[in-house]
PDB file of C-alpha atoms in Angstrom:
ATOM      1  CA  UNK N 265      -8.360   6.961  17.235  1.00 65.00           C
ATOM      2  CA  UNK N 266      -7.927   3.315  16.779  1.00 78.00           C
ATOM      3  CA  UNK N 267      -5.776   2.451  13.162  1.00 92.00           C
ATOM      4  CA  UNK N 268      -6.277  -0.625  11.220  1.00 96.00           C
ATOM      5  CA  UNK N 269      -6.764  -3.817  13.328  1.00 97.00           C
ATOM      6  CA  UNK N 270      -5.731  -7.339  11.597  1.00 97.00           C
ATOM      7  CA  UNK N 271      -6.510 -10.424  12.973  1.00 97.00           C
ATOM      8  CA  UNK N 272      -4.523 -13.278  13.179  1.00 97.00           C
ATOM      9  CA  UNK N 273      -0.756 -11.655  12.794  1.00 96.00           C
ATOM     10  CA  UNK N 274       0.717 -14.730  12.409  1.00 97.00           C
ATOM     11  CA  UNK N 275      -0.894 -18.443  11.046  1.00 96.00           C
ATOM     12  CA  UNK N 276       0.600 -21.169   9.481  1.00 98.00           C
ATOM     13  CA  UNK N 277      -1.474 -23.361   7.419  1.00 97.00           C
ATOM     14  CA  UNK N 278      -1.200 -26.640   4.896  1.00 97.00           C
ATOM     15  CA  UNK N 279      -1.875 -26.974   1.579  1.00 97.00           C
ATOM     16  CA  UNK N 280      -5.447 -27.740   0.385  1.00 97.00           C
ATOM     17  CA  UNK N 281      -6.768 -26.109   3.739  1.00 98.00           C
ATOM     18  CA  UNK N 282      -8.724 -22.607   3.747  1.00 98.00           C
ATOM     19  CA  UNK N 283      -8.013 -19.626   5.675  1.00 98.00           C
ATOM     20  CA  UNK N 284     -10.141 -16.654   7.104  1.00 98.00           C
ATOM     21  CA  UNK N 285      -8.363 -12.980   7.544  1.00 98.00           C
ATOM     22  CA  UNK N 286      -9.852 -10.304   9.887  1.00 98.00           C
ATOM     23  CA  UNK N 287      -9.759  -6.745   9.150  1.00 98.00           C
ATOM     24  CA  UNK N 288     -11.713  -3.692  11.114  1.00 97.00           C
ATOM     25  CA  UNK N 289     -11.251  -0.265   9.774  1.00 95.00           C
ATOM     26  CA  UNK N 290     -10.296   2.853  11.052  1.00 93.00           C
ATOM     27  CA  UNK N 291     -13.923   4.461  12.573  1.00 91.00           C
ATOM     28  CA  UNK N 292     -15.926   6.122  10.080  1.00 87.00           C
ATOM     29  CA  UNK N 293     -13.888   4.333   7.150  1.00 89.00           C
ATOM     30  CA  UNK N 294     -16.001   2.684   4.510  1.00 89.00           C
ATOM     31  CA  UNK N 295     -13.618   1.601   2.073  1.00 91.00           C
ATOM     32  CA  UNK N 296     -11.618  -1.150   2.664  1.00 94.00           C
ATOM     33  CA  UNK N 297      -8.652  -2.618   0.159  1.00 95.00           C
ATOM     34  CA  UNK N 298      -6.630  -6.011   0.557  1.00 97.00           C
ATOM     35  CA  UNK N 299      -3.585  -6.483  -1.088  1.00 97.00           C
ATOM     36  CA  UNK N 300      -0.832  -9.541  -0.959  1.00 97.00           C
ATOM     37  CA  UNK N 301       2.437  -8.495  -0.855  1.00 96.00           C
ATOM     38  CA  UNK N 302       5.153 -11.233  -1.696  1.00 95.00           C
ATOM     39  CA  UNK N 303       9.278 -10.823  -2.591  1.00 91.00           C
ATOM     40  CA  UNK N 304       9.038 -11.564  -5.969  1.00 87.00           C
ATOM     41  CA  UNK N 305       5.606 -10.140  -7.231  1.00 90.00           C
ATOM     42  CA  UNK N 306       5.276  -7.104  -4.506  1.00 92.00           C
ATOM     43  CA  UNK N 307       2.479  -5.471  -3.248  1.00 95.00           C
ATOM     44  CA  UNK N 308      -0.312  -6.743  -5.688  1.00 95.00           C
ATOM     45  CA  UNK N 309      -4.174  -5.127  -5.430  1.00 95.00           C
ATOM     46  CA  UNK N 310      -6.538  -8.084  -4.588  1.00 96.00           C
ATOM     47  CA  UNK N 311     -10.344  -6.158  -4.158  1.00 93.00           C
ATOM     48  CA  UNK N 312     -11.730  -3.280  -2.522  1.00 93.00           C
ATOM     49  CA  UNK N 313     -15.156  -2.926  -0.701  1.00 93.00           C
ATOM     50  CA  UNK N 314     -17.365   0.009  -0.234  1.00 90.00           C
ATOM     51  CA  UNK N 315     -20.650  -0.164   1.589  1.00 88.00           C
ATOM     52  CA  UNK N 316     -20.688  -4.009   1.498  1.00 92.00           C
ATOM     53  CA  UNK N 317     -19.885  -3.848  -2.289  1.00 92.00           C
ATOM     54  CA  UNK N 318     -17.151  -5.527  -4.329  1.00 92.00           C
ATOM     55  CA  UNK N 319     -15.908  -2.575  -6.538  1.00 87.00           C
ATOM     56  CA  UNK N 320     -13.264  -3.483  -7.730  1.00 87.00           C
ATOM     57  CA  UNK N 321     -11.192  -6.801  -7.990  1.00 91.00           C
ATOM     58  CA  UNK N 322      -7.316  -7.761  -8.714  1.00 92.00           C
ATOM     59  CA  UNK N 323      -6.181 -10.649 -11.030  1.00 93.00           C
ATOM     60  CA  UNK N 324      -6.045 -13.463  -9.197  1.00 96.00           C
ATOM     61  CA  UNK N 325      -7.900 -16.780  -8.947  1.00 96.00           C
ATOM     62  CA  UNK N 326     -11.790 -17.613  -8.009  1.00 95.00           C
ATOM     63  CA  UNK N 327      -9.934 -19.025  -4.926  1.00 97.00           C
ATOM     64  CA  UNK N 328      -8.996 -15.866  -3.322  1.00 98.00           C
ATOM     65  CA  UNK N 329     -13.005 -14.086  -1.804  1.00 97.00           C
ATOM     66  CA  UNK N 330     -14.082 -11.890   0.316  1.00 97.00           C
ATOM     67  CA  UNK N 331     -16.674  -9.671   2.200  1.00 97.00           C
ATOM     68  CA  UNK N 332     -17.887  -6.536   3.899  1.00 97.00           C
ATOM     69  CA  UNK N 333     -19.784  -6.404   6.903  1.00 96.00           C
ATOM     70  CA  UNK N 334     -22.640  -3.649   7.755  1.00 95.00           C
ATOM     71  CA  UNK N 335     -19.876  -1.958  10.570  1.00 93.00           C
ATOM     72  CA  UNK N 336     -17.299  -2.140   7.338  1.00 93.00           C
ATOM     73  CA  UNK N 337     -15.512  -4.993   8.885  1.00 97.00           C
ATOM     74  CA  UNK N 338     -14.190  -6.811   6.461  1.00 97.00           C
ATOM     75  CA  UNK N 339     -12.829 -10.488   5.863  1.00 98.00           C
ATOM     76  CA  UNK N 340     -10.668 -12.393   2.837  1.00 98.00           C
ATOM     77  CA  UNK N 341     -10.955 -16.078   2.236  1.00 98.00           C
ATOM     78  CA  UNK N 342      -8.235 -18.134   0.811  1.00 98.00           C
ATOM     79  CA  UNK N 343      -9.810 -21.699  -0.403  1.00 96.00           C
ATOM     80  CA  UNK N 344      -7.362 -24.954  -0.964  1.00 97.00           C
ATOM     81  CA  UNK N 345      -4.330 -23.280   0.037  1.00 97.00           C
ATOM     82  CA  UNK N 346      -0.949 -23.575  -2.160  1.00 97.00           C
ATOM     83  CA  UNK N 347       2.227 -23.064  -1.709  1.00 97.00           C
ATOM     84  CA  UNK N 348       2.534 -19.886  -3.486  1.00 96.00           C
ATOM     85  CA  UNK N 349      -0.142 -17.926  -1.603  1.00 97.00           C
ATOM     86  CA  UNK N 350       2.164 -17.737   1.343  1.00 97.00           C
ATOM     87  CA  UNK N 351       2.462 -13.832   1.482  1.00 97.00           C
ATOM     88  CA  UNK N 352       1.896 -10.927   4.167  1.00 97.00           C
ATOM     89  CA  UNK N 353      -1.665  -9.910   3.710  1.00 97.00           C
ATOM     90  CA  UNK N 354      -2.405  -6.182   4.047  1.00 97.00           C
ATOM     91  CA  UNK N 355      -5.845  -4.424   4.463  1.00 97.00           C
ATOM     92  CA  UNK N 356      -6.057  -0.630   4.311  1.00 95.00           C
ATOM     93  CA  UNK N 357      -8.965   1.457   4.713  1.00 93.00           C
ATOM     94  CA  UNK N 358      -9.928   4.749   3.430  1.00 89.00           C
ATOM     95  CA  UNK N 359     -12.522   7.276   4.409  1.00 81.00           C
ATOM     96  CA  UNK N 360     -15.008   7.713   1.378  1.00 65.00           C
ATOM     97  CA  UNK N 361     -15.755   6.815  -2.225  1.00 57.00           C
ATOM     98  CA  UNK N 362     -15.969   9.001  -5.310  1.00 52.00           C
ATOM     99  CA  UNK N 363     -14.043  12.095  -4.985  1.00 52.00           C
ATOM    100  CA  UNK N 364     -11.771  11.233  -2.454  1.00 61.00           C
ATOM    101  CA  UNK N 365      -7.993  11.774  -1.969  1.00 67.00           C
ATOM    102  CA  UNK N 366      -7.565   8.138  -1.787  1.00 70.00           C
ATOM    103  CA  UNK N 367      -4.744   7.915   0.975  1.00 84.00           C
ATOM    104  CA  UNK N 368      -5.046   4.489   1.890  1.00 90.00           C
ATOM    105  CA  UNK N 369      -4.142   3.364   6.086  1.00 92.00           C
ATOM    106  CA  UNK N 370      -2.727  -0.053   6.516  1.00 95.00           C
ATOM    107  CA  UNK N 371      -3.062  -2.140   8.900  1.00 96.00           C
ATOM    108  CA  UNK N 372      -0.229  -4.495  10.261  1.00 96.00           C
ATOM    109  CA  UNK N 373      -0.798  -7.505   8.285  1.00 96.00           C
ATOM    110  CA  UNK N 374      -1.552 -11.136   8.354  1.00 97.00           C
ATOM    111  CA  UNK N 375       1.518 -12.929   7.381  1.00 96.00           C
ATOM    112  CA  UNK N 376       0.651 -16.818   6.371  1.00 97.00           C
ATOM    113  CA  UNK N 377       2.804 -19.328   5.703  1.00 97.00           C
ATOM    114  CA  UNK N 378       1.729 -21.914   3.640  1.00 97.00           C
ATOM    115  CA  UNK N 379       3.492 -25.534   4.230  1.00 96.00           C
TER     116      UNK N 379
ATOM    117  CA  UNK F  96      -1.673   1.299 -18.401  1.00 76.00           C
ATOM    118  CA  UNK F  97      -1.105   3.301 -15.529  1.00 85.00           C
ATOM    119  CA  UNK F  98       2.155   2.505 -13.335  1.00 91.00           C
ATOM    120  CA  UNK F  99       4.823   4.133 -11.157  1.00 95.00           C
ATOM    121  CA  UNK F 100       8.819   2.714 -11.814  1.00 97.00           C
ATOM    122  CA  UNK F 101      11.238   3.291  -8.404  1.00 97.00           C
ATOM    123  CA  UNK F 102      14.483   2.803 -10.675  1.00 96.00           C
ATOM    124  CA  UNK F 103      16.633   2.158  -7.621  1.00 96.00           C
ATOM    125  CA  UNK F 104      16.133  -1.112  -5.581  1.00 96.00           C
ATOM    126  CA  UNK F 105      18.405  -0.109  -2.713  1.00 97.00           C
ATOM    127  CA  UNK F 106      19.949   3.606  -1.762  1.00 98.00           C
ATOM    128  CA  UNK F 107      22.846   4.205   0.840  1.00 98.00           C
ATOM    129  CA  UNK F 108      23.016   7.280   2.175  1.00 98.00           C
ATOM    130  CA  UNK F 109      24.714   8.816   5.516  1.00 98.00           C
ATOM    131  CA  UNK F 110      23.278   9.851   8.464  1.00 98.00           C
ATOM    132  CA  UNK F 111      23.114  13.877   8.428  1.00 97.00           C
ATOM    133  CA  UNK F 112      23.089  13.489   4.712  1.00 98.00           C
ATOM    134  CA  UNK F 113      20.271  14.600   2.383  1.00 97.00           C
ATOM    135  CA  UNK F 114      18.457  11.620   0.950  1.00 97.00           C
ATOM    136  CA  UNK F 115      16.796  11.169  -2.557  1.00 98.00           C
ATOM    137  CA  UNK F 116      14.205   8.147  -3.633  1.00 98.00           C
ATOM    138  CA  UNK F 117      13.195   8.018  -7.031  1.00 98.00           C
ATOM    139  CA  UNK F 118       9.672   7.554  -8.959  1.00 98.00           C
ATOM    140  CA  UNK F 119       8.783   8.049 -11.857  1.00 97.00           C
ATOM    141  CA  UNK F 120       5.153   7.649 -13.082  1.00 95.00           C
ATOM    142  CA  UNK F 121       2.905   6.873 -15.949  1.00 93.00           C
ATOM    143  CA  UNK F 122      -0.916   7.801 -15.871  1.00 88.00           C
ATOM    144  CA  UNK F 123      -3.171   8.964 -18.487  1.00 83.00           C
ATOM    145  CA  UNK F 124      -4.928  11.923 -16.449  1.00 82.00           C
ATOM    146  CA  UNK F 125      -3.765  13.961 -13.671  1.00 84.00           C
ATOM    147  CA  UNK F 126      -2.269  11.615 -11.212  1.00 88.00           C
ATOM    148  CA  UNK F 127      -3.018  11.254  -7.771  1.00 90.00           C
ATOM    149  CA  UNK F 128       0.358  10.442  -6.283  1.00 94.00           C
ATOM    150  CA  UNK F 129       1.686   8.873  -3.015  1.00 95.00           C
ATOM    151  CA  UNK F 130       4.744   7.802  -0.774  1.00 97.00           C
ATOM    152  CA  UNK F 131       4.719   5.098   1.777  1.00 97.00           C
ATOM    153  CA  UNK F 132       7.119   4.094   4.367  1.00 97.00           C
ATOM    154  CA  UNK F 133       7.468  -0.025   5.312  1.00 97.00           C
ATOM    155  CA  UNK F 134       9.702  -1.319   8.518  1.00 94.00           C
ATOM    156  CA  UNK F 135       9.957  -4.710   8.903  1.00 89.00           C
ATOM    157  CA  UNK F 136       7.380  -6.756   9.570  1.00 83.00           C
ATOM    158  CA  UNK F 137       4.388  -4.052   9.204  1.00 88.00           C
ATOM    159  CA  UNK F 138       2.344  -2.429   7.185  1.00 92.00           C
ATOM    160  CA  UNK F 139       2.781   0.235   5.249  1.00 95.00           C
ATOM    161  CA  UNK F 140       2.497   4.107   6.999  1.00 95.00           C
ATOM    162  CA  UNK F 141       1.669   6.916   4.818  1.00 94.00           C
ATOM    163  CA  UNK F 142       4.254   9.860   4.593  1.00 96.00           C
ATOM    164  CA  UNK F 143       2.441  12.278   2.127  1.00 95.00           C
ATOM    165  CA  UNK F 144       0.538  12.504  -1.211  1.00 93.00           C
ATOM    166  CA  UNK F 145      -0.192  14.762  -4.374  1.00 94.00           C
ATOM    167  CA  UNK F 146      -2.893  15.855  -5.528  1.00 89.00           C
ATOM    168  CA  UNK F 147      -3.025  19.204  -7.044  1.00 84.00           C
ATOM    169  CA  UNK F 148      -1.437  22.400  -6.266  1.00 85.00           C
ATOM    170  CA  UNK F 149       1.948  23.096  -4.854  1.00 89.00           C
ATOM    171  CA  UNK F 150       4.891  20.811  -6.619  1.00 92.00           C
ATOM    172  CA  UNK F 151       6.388  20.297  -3.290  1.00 95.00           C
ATOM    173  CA  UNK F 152       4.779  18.391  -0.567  1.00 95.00           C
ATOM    174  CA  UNK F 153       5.511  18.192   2.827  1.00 95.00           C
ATOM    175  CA  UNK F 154       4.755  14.875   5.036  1.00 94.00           C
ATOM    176  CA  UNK F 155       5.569  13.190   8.214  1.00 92.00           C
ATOM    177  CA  UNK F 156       8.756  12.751   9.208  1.00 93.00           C
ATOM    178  CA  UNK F 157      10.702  15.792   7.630  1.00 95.00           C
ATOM    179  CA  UNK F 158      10.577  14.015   4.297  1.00 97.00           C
ATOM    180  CA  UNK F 159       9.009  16.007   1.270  1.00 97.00           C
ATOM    181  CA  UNK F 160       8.292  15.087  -2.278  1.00 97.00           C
ATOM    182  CA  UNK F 161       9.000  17.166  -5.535  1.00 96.00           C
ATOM    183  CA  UNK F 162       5.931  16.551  -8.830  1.00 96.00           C
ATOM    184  CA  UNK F 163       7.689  17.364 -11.582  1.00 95.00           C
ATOM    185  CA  UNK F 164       5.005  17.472 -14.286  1.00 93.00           C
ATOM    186  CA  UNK F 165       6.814  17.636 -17.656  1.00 94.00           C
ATOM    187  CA  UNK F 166       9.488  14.331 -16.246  1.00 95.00           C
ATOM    188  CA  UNK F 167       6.961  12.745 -14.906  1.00 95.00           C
ATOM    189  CA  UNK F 168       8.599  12.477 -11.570  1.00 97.00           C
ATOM    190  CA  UNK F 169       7.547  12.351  -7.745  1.00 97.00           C
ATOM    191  CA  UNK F 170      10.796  12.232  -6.025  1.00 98.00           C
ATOM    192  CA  UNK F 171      10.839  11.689  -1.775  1.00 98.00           C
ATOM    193  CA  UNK F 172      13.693  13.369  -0.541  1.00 98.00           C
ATOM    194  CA  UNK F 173      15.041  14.393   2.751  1.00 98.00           C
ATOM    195  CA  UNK F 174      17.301  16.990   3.912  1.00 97.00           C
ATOM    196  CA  UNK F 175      18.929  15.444   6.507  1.00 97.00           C
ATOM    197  CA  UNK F 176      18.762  11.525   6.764  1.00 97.00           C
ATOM    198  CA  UNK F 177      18.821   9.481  10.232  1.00 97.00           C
ATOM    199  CA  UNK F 178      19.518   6.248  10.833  1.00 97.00           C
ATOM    200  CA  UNK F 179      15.990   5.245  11.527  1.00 95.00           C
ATOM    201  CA  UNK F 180      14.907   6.413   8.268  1.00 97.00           C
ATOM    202  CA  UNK F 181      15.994   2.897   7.044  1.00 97.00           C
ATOM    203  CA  UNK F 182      13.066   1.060   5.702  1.00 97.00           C
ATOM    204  CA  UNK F 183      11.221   0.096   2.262  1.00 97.00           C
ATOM    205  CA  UNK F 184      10.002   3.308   0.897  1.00 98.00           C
ATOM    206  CA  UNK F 185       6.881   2.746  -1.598  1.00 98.00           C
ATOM    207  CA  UNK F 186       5.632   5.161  -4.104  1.00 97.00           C
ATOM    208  CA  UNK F 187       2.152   5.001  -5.480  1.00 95.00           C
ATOM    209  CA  UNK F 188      -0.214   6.241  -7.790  1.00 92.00           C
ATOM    210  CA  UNK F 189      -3.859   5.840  -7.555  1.00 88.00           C
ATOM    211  CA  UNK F 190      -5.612   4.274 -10.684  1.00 83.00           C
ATOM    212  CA  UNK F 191      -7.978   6.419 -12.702  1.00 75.00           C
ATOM    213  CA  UNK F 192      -9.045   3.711 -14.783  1.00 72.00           C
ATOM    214  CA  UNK F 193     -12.689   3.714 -12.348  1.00 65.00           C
ATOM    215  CA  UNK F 194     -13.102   7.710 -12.891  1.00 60.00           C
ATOM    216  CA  UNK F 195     -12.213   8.207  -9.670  1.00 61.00           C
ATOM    217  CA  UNK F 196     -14.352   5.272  -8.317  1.00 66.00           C
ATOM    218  CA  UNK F 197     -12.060   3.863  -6.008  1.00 76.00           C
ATOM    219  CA  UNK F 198      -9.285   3.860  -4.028  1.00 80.00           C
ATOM    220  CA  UNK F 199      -7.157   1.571  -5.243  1.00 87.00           C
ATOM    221  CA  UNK F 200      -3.105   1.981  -5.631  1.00 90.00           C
ATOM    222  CA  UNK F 201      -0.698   0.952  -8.329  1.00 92.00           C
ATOM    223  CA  UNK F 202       2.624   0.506  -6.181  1.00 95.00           C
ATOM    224  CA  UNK F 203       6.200   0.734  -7.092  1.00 96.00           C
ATOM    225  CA  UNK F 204       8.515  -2.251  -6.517  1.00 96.00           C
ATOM    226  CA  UNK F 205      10.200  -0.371  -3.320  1.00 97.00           C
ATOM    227  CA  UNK F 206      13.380   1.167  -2.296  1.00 97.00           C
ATOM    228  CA  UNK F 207      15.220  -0.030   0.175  1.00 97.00           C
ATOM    229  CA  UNK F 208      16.935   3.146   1.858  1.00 98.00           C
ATOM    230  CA  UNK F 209      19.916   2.514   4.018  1.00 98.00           C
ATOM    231  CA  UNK F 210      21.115   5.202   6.298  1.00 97.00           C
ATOM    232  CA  UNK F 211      24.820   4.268   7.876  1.00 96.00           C
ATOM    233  CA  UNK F 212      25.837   6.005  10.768  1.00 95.00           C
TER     234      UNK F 212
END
């Protein structure tokens, strides 16, 4: 069975531009999670969807969005780029909602580099 | 506020020998706790998880994890180390601050293991 697709692997970008990240989840996963991970702060929870819902949300700026998709595809937005969002971008997805286990499967990242 | 601490940013540890990681944890419930395993330049591959039952769990790779209730521990270890063990080693603990509403994970700062042949 296919694992976590990410699309791009690899973009670099300028400040004050946006970016779009790509994520498909495992087959029969609803749940989908992004997180940013970075040196200095880590791996840091940025929102999780469920059936096309925002459920929950991470601290971080209006700037950072995103969406799910009917098929649970799911994208992240980045708006006016800075310096400091440079980071490796990680979506997971996880088969249900309430009363699940919770493992979470990554997929291999988007790793932007902000100039 | 619910978090997990990995004390150790870096552990060295011989090939053939047994390997610890440490985490401790801090949830207000019964925790829901996990280990990941980073190489470089990818994402992050689940080795094994507790949820209930059985204070030692078994994952992939011959690695295993100890819950140790009353220290509030959730220790990876591995009998017998190899050299591509080396990676970032991540423990987690999912929040419970949504009763049980979603899946989202409260992770360590990482360990760096380093096996030397």
């Amino acid at each position: 069975k296919a694992g976590v697709t990410q699309t791009p692997r690899y973009l670099i970008k300028t400040r004050g531009q946006q970016v779009t990240l790509s994520c498909s989840p495992i087959s029969g996963h609803r749940s989908v999670s992004w997180y940013q991970q970075t040196p200095g702060q880590g791996l840091q929870f940025l929102f999780e969807y469920f059936s096309e819902t925002q459920r929950n949300k991470g601290n971080f700026p209006g700037r950072f969005s995103g969406r799910q998709f009917s098929n649970s595809r799911s994208e992240m937005n980045v708006s006016t780029l800075e310096l400091g969002d440079s980071a490796l971008y990680l979506c997971a997805s996880s088969l249900a909602g309430t009363g699940s286990t919770g493992e979470l499967f990554f997929g291999e990242g988007s790793r932007l580099t902000v100039l | 506020a619910q978090s997990v601490a990995q004390p150790e940013d870096q552990v060295n540890v011989a090939e053939g020998n047994p390997l610890t990681v440490k985490c401790t944890y801090s949830v207000s419930g019964n925790p829901y706790l996990f280990w990941y395993v980073q190489y470089p330049n990818r994402g992050l591959q689940f080795l094994l998880k507790y949820i209930t039952g059985d204070n030692l769990v078994k994952g992939s790779y011959g690695f295993e994890a100890e819950f140790n209730k009353s220290q509030t521990s959730f220790h990876l270890k591995k009998p017998s180390a190899l050299v591509s063990d080396s990676a970032l080693y991540f423990c987690a603990v999912r929040d419970l601050n949504y009763g049980g509403a979603t899946n989202k994970l409260i992770f360590g700062t990482g360990t760096l293991l380093a096996v030397q042949p």
